[in-house]
mmCIF file of C-alpha atoms in Angstrom:
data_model
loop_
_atom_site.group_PDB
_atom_site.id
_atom_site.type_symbol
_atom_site.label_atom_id
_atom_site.label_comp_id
_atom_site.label_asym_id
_atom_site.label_seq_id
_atom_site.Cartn_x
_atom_site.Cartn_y
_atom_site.Cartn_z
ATOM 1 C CA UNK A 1 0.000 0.000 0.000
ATOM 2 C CA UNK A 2 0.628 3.436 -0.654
ATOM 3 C CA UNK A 3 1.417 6.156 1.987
ATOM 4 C CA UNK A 4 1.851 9.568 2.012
ATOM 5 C CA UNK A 5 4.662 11.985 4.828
ATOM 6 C CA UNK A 6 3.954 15.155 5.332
ATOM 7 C CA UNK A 7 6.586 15.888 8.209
ATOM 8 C CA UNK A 8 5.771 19.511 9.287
ATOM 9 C CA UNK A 9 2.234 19.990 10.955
ATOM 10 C CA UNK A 10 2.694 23.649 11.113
ATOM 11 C CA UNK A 11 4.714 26.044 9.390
ATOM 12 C CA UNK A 12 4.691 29.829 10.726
ATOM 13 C CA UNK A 13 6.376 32.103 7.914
ATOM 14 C CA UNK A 14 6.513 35.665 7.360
ATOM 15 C CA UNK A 15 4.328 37.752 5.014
ATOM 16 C CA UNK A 16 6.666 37.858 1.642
ATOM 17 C CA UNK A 17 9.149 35.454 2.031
ATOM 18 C CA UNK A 18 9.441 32.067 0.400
ATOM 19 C CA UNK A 19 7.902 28.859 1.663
ATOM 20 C CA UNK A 20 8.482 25.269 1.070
ATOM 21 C CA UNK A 21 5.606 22.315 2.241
ATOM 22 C CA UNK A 22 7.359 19.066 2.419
ATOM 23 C CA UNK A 23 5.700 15.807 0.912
ATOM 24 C CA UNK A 24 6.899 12.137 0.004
ATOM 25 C CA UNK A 25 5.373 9.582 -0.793
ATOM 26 C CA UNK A 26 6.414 5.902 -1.299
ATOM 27 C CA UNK A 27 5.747 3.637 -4.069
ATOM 28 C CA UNK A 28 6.713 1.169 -6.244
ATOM 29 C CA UNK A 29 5.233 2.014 -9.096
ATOM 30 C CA UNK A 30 3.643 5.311 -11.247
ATOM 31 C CA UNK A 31 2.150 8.002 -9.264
ATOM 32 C CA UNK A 32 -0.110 10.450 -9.837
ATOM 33 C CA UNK A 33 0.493 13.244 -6.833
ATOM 34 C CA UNK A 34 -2.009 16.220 -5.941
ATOM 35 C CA UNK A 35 -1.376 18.951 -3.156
ATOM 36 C CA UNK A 36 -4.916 20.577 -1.642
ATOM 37 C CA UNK A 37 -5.817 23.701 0.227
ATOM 38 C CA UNK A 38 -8.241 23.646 2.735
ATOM 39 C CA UNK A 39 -9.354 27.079 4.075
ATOM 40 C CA UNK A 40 -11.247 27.511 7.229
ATOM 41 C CA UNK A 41 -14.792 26.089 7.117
ATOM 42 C CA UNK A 42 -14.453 25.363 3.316
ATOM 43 C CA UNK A 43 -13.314 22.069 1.330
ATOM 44 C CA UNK A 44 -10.631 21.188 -0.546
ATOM 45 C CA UNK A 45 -9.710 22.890 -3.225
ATOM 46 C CA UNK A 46 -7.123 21.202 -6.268
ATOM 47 C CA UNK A 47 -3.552 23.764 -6.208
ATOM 48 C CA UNK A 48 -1.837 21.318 -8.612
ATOM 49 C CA UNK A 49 -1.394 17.734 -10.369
ATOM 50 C CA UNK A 50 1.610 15.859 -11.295
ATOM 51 C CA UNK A 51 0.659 12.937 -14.061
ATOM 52 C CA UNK A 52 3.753 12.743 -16.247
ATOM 53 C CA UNK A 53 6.027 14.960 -17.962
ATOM 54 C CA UNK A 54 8.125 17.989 -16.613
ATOM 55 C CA UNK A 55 8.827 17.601 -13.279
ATOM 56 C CA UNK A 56 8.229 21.230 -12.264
ATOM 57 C CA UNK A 57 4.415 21.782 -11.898
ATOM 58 C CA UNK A 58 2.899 24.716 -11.514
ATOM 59 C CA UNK A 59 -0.760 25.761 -9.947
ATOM 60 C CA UNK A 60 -2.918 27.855 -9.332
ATOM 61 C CA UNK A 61 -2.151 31.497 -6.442
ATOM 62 C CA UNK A 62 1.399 31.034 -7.488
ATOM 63 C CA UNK A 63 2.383 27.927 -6.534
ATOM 64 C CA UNK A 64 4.381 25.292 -7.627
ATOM 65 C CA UNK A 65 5.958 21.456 -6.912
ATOM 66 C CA UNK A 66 8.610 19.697 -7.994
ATOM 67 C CA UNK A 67 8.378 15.958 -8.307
ATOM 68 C CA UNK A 68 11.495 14.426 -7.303
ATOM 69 C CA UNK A 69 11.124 10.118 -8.146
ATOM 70 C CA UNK A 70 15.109 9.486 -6.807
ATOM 71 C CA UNK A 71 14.016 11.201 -3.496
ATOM 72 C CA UNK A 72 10.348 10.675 -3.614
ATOM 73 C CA UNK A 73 9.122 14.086 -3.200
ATOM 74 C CA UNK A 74 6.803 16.449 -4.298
ATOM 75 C CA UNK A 75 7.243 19.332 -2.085
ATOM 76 C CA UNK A 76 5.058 22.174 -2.626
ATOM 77 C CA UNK A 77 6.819 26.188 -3.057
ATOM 78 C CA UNK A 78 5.558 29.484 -3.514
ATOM 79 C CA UNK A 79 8.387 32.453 -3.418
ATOM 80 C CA UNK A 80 6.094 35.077 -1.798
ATOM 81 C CA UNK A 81 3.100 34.115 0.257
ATOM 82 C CA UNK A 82 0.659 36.410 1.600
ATOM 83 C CA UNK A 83 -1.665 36.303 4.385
ATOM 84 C CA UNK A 84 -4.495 34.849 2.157
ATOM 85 C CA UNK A 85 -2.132 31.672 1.744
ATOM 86 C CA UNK A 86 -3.067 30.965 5.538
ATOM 87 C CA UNK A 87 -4.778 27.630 5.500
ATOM 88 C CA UNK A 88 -4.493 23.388 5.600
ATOM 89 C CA UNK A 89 -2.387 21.954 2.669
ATOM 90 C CA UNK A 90 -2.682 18.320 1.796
ATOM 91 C CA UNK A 91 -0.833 16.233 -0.279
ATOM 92 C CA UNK A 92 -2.121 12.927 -1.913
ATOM 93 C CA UNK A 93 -1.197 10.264 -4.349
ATOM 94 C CA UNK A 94 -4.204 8.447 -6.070
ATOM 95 C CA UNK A 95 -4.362 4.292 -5.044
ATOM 96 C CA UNK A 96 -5.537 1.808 -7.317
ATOM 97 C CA UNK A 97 -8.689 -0.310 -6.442
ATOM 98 C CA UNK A 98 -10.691 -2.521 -7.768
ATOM 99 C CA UNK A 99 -12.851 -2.667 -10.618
ATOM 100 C CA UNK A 100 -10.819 0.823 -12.216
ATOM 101 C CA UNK A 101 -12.223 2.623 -8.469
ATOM 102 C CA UNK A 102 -8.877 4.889 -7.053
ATOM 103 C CA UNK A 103 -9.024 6.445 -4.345
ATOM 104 C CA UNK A 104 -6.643 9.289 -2.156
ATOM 105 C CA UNK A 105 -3.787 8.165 0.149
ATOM 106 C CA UNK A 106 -3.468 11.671 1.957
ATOM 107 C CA UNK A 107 -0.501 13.261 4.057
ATOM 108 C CA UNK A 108 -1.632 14.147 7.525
ATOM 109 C CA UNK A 109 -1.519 18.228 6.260
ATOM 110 C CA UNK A 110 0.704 20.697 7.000
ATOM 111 C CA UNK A 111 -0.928 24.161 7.962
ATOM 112 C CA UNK A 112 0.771 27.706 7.089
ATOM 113 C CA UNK A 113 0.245 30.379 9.055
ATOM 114 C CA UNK A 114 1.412 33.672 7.450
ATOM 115 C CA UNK A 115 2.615 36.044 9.798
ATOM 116 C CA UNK A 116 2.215 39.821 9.438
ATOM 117 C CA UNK B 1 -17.245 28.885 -6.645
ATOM 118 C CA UNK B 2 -17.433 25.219 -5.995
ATOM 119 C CA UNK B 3 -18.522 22.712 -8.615
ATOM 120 C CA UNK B 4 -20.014 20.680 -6.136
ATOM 121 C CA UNK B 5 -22.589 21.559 -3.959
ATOM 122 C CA UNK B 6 -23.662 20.222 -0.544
ATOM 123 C CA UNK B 7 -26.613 20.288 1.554
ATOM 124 C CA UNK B 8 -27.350 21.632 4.284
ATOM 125 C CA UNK B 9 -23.969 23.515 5.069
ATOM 126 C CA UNK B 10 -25.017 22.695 9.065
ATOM 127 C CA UNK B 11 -26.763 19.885 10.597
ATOM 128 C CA UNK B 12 -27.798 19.493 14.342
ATOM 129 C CA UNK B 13 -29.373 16.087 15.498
ATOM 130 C CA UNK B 14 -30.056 14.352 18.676
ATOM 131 C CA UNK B 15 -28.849 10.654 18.861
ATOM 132 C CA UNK B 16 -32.410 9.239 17.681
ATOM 133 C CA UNK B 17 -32.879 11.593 15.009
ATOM 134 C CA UNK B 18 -33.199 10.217 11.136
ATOM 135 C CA UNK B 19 -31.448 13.133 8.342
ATOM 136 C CA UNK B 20 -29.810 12.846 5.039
ATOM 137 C CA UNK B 21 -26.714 14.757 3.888
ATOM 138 C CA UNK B 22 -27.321 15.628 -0.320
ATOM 139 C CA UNK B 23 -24.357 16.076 -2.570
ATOM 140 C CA UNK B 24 -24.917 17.169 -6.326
ATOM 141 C CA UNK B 25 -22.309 17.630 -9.060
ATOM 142 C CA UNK B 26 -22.776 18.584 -13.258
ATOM 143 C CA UNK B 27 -19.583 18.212 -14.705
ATOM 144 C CA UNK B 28 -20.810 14.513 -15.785
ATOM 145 C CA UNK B 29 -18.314 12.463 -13.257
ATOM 146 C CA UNK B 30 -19.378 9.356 -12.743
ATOM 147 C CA UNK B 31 -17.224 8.664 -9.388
ATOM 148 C CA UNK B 32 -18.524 9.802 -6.383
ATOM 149 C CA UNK B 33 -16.880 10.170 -2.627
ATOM 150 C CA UNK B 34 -18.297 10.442 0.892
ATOM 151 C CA UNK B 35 -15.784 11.558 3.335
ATOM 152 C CA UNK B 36 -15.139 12.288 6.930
ATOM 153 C CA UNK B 37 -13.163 15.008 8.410
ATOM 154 C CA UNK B 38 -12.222 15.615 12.463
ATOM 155 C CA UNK B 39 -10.542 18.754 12.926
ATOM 156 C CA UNK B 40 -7.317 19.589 12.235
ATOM 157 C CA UNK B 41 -7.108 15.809 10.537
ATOM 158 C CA UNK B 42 -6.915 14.587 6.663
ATOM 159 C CA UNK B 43 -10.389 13.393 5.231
ATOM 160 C CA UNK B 44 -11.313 9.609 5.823
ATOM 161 C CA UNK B 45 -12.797 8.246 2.873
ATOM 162 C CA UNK B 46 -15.929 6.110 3.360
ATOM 163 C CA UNK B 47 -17.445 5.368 0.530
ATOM 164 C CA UNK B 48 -17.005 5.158 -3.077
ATOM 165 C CA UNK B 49 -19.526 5.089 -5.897
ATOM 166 C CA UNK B 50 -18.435 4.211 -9.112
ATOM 167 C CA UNK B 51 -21.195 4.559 -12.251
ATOM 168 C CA UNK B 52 -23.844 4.435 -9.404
ATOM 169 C CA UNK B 53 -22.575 1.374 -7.626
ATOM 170 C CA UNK B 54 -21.049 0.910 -4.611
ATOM 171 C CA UNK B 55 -17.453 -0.322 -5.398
ATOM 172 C CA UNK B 56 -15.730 1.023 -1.657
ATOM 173 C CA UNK B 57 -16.462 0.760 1.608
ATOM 174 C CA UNK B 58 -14.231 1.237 3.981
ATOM 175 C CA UNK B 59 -15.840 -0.453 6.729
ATOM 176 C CA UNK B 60 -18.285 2.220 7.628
ATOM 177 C CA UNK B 61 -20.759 1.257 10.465
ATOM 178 C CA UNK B 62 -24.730 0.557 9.247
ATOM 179 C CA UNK B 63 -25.648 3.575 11.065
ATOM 180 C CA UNK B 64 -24.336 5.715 7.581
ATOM 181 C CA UNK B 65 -25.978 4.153 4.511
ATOM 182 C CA UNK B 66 -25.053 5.922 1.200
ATOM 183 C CA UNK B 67 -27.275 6.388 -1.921
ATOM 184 C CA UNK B 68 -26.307 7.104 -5.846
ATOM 185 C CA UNK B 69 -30.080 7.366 -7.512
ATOM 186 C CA UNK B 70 -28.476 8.535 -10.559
ATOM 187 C CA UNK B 71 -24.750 9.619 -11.880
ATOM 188 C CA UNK B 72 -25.728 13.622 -10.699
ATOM 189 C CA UNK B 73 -26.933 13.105 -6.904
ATOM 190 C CA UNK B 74 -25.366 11.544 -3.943
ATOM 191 C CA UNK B 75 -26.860 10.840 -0.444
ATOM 192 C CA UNK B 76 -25.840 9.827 2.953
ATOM 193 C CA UNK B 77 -28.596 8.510 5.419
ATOM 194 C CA UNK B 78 -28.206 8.982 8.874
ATOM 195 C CA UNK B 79 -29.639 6.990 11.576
ATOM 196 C CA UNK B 80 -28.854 6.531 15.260
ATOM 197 C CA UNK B 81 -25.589 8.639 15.316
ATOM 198 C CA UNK B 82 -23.344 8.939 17.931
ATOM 199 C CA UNK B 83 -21.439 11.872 19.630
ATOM 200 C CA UNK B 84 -18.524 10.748 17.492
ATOM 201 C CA UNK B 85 -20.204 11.015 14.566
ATOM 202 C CA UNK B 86 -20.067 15.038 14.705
ATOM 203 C CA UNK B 87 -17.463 16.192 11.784
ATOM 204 C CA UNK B 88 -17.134 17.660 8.706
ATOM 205 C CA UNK B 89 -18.855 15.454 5.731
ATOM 206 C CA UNK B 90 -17.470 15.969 2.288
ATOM 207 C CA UNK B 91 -18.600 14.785 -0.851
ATOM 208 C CA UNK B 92 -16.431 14.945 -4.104
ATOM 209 C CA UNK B 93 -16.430 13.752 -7.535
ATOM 210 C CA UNK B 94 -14.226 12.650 -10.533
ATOM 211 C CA UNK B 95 -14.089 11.157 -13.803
ATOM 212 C CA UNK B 96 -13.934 7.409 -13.179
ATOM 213 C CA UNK B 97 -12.093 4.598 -14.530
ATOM 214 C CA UNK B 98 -8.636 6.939 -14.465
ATOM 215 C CA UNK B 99 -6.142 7.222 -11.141
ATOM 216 C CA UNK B 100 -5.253 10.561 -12.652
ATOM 217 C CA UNK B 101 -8.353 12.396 -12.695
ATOM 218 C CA UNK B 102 -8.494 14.803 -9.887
ATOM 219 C CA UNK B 103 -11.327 14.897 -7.191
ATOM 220 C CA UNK B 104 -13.261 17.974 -6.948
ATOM 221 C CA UNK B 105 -14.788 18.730 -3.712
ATOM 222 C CA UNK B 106 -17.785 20.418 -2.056
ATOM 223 C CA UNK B 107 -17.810 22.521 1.019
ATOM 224 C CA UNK B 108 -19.179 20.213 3.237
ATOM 225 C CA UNK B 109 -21.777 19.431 5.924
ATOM 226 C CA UNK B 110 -20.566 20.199 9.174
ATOM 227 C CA UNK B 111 -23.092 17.753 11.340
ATOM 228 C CA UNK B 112 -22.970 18.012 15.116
ATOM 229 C CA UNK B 113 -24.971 14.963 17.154
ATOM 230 C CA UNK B 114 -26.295 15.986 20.293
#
């Protein structure tokens, strides 16, 4: 089975600088990988996908994730975050089931707090 | 805005109390998801529809019985909750048959039991 690490449950950063949300994952075989915002009392919303291709994905309120298969990672960047960015992040890779059903592993979140 | 939409946003019931969550979606996905969210905690999946079948459940107790009646509308009956049942109940969607189709979620149902 699949499983998903995200190893920071909180990251505080300040308004404008750069911030990196760690993810790996481990598998065996292909992987499709997905990072999620949650804001307060709202569900989760789809920042950005990684199918195939260029490793360097990029979503939507600028941010972006490298997929990394040597070190199994797909941490999730944005150079300049604002106080808006303040929310849940979680990072999943989609399982096989049965009968063509897949379903989320997800990370355990990581939540940024943007400091003024 | 979201694409799928969930009703009633809030739901207070005693113990003994018989309600239905309702989760609706256009964008012609034919894989449906009922999940369960504790604070500060990644959703739990529960179940799965798949072309209006059931194809997971993750060992849900009888007490939550889902619903597809057609490939737009999903349902979750609830009968007999308990105190742990109060959480944050999302329903999502996604094209099926593909592992990388994204799911696309609704706001939720945030159900307290009294």
């Amino acid at each position: 089975a699949q499983s998903v690490t995200q190893l920071d449950s909180q990251v505080p950063v300040f308004e404008e600088a750069p911030v990196e949300l760690r993810c790996n994952y481990s598998s065996s075989v292909s992987v499709y990988l997905f990072w999620y915002v949650q804001y307060p009392n709202q569900g989760l919303q789809l920042l950005l996908k990684y199918l195939s291709g260029s490793t360097l994905v990029k979503g939507i309120n600028g941010f972006e994730a490298e997929f990394n298969k040597s070190q199994t990672s797909f941490h999730l960047r944005k150079p300049s975050v604002h106080i808006s960015d303040t929310a849940e992040y979680f990072c999943a890779v989609s399982e096989g089931g049965t009968s063509g059903t897949y379903k989320y592993i997800f990370g355990t979140g990581t939540r940024l707090k943007v400091l003024a | 805005d979201t694409e799928v939409t969930q009703t009633p946003k809030h739901l207070v019931m005693g113990m003994t109390n018989k309600k239905s969550l309702k989760c609706e979606q256009h964008m012609g996905h034919r894989a449906m998801y009922w999940y369960k969210q504790k604070a500060k905690k990644p959703p739990e999946l529960m179940f799965v529809y798949s072309y209006e079948k059931l194809s997971i459940n993750e060992s849900v107790p009888s007490r939550f019985s889902p619903e597809c009646p057609n490939s737009s509308l999903l349902n979750l009956h609830l009968h007999a909750l308990q105190p742990e049942d109060s959480a944050l109940y999302l329903c999502a969607s996604s094209q099926a048959g593909h592992s990388n189709q994204p799911q696309h979620f609704g706001d939720g149902t945030r159900l307290s039991i009294l």
